[in-house]
PDB file of C-alpha atoms and ligand atoms in Angstrom:
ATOM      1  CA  UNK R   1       0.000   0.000   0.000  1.00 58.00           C
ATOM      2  CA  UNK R   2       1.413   3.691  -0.938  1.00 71.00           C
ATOM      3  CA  UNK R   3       1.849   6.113   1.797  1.00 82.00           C
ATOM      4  CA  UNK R   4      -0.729   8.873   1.708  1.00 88.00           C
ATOM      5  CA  UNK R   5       0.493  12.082   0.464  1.00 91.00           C
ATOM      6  CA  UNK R   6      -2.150  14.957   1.025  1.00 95.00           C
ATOM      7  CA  UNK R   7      -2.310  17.058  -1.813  1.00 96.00           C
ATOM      8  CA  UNK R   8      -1.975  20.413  -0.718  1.00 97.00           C
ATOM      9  CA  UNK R   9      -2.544  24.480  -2.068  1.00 97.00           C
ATOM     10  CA  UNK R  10      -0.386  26.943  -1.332  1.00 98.00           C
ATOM     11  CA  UNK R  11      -1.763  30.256  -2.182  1.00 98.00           C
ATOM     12  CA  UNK R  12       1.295  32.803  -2.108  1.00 98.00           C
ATOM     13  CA  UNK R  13       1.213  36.425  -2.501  1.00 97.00           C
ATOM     14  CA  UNK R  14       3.811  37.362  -5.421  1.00 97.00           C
ATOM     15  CA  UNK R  15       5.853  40.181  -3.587  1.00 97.00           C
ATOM     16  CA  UNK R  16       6.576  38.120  -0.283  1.00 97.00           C
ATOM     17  CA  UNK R  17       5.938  34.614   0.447  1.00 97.00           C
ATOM     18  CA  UNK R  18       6.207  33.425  -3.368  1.00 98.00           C
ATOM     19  CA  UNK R  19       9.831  34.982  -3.049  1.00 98.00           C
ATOM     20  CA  UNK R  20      10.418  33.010  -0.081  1.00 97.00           C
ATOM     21  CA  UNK R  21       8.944  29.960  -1.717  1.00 97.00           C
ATOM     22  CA  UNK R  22      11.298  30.413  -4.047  1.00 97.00           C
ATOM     23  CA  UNK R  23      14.231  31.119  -2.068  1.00 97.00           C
ATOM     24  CA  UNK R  24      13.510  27.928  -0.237  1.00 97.00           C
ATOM     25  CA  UNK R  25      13.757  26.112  -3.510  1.00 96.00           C
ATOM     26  CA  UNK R  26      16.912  28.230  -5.279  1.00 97.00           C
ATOM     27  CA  UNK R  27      18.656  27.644  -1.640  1.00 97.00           C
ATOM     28  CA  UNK R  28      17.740  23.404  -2.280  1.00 97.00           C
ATOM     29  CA  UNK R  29      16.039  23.308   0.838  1.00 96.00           C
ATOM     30  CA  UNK R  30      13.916  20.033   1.268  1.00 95.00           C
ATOM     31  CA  UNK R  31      10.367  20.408   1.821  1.00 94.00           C
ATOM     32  CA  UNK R  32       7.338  18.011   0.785  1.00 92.00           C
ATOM     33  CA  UNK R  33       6.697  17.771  -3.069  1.00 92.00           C
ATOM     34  CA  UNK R  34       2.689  17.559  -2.491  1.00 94.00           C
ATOM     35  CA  UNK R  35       2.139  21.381  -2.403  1.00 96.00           C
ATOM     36  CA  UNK R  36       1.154  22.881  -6.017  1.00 96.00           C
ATOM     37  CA  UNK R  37       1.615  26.677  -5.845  1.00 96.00           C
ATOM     38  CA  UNK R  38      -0.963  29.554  -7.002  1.00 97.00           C
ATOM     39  CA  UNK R  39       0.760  32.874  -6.931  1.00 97.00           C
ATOM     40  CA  UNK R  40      -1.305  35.703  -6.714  1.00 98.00           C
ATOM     41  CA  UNK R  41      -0.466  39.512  -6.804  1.00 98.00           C
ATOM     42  CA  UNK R  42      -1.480  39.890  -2.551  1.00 98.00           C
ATOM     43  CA  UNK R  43      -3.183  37.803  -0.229  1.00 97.00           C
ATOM     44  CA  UNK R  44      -5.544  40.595  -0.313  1.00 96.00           C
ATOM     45  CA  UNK R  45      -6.531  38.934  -3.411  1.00 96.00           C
ATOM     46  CA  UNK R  46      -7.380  35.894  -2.022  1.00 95.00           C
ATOM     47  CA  UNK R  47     -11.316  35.034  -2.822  1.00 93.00           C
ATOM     48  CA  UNK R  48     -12.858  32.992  -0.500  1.00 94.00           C
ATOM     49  CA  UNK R  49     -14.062  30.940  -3.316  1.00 94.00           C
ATOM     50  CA  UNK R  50     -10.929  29.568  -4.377  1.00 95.00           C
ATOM     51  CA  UNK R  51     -10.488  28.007  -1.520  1.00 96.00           C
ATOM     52  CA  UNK R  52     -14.000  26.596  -1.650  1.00 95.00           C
ATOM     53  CA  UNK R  53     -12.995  25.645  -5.031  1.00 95.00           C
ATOM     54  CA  UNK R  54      -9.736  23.789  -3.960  1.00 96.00           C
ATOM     55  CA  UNK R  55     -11.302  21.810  -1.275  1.00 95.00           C
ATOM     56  CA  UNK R  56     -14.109  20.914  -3.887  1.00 92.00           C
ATOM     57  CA  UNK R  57     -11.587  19.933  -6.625  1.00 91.00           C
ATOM     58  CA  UNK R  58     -10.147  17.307  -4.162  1.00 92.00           C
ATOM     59  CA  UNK R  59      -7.008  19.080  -2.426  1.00 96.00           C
ATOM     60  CA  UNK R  60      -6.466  17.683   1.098  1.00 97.00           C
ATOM     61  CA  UNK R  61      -5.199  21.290   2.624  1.00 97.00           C
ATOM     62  CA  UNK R  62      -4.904  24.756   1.517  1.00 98.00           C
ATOM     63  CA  UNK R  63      -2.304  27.041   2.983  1.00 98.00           C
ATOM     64  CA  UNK R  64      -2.624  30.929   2.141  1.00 98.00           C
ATOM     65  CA  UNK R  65       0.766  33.107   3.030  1.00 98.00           C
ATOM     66  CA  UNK R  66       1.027  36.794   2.853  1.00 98.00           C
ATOM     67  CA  UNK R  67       3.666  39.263   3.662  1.00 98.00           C
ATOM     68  CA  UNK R  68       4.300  39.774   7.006  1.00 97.00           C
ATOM     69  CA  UNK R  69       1.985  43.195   8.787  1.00 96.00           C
ATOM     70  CA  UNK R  70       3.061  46.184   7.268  1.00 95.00           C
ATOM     71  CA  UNK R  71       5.129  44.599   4.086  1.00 96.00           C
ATOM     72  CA  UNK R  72       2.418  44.157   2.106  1.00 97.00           C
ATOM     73  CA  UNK R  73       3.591  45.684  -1.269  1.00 96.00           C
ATOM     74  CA  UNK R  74       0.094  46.925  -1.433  1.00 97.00           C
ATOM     75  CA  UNK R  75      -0.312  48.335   2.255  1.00 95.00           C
ATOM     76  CA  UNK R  76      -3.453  47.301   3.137  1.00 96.00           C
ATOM     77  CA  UNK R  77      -4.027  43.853   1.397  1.00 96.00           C
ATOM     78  CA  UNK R  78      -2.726  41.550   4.235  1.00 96.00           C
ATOM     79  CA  UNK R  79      -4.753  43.592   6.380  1.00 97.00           C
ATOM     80  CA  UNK R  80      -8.017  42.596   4.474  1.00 96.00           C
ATOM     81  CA  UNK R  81      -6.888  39.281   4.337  1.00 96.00           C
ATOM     82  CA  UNK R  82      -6.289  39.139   8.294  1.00 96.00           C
ATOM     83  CA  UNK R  83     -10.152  40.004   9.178  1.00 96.00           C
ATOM     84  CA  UNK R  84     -11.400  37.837   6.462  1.00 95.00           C
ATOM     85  CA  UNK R  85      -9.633  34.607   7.366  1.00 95.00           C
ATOM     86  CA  UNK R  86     -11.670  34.365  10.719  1.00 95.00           C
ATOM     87  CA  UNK R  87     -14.926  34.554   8.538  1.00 95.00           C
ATOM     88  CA  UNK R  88     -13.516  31.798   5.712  1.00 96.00           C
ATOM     89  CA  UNK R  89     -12.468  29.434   8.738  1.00 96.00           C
ATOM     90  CA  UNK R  90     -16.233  30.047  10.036  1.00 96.00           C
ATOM     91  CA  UNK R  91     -17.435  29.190   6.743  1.00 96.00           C
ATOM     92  CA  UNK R  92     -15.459  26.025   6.570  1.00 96.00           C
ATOM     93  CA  UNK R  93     -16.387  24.613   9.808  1.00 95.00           C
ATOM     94  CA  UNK R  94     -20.266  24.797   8.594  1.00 96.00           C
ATOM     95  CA  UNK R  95     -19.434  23.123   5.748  1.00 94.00           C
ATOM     96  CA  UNK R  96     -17.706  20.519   7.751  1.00 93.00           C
ATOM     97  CA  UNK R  97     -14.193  21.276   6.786  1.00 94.00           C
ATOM     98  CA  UNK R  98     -11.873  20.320   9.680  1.00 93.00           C
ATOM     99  CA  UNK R  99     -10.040  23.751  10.696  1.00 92.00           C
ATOM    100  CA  UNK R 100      -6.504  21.570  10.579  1.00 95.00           C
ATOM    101  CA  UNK R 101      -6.934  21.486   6.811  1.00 97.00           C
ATOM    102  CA  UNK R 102      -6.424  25.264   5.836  1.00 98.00           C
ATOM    103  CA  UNK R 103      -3.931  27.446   7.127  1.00 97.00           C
ATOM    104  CA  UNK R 104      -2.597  30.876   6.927  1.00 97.00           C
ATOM    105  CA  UNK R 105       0.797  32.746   8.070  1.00 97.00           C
ATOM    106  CA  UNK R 106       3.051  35.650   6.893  1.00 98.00           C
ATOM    107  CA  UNK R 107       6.375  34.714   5.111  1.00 98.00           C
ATOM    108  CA  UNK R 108       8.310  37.246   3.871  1.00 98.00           C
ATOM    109  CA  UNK R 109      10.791  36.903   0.616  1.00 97.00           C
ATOM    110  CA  UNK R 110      14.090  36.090   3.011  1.00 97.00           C
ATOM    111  CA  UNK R 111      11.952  33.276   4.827  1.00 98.00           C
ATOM    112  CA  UNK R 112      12.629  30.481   2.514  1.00 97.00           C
ATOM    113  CA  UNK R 113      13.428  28.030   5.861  1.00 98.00           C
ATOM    114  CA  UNK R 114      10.074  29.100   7.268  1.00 98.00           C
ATOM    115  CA  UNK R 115       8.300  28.523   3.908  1.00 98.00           C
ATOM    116  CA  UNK R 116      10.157  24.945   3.841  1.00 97.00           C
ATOM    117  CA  UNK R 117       8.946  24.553   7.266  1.00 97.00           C
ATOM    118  CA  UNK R 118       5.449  25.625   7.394  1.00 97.00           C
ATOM    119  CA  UNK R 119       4.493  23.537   4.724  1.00 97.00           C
ATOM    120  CA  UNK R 120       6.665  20.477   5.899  1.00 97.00           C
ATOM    121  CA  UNK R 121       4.218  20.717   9.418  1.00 97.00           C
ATOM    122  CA  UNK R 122       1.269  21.178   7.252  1.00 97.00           C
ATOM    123  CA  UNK R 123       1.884  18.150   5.631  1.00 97.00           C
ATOM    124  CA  UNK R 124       2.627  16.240   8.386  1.00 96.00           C
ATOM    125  CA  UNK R 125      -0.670  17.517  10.287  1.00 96.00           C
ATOM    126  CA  UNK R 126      -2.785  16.811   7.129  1.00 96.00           C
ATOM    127  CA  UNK R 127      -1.355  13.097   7.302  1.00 94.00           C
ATOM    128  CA  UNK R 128      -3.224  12.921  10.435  1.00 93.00           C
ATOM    129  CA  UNK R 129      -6.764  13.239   8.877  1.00 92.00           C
ATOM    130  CA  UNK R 130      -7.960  10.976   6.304  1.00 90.00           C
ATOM    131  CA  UNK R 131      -8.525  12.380   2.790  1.00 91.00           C
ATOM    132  CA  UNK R 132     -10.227  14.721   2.075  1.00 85.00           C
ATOM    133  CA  UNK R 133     -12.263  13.166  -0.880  1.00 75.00           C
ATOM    134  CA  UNK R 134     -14.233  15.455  -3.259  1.00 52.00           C
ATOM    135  CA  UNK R 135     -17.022  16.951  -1.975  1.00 52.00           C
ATOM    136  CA  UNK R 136     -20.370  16.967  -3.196  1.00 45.00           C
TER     137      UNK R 136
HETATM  138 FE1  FES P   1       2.032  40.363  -0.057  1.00 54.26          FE
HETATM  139 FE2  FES P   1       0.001  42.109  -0.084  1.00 54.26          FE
HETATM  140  S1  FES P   1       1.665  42.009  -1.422  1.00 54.26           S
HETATM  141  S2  FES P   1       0.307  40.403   1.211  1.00 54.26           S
END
């Protein structure tokens, strides 16, 4: 039998934590294959709906990153993105979406180890569920 590798979207914002993602990978640092990135301009642009949409398309996790509080390239978009989150993770839980399957931090572009990291203890706390299966 295979192991169970959770699929898993990252949703980075283009002027921070996409850097770092990609200082993480430019510096060879190991971190779980399983994560399929969507870069986006700020994590202000985040829609609720594609998250919706990746948990409905059969990803086991999604994990949103956005620069750091008062980095965001667009000043305020991290700071939208902050007081919506609470309202998405409400909106998961009463659609039955465990809370341990989406996530959300600030990485900034010189944060490739915490990039590597965060998404290494995602993984590793998504492999603790079952799958997620597609829902209905
Ligand atoms: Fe990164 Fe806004 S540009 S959170």
């Amino acid at each position: 039998m295979s192991e169970y590798n959770p699929k898993i979207l990252a949703v980075l914002c283009n002027w921070c934590s996409y850097a770092g993602a990609d200082l993480a990978g430019s510096s060879r640092m190991h971190y779980p294959t399983n994560v399929r990135i969507l870069r986006v301009p700020c994590s202000g642009r985040v829609d609720p709906m594609f998250v919706l949409k990746a948990f409905k398309s059969g990803f086991d996790g999604v994990i949103v990153l956005g620069c750091h509080p008062g980095d965001c390239h667009y000043a305020k978009g991290n700071y939208y993105t902050r007081r919506r989150i609470p309202l998405l993770k409400n909106l998961l839980a009463n659609l039955g979406v465990p809370e341990e399957r989406f996530h959300f931090e600030w990485v900034s572009a010189s944060e490739g180890a915490r990039f590597a990291e965060l998404v290494t203890e995602f993984t590793a706390a998504l492999k603790e569920l079952p799958p997620m299966g597609k829902m209905i």
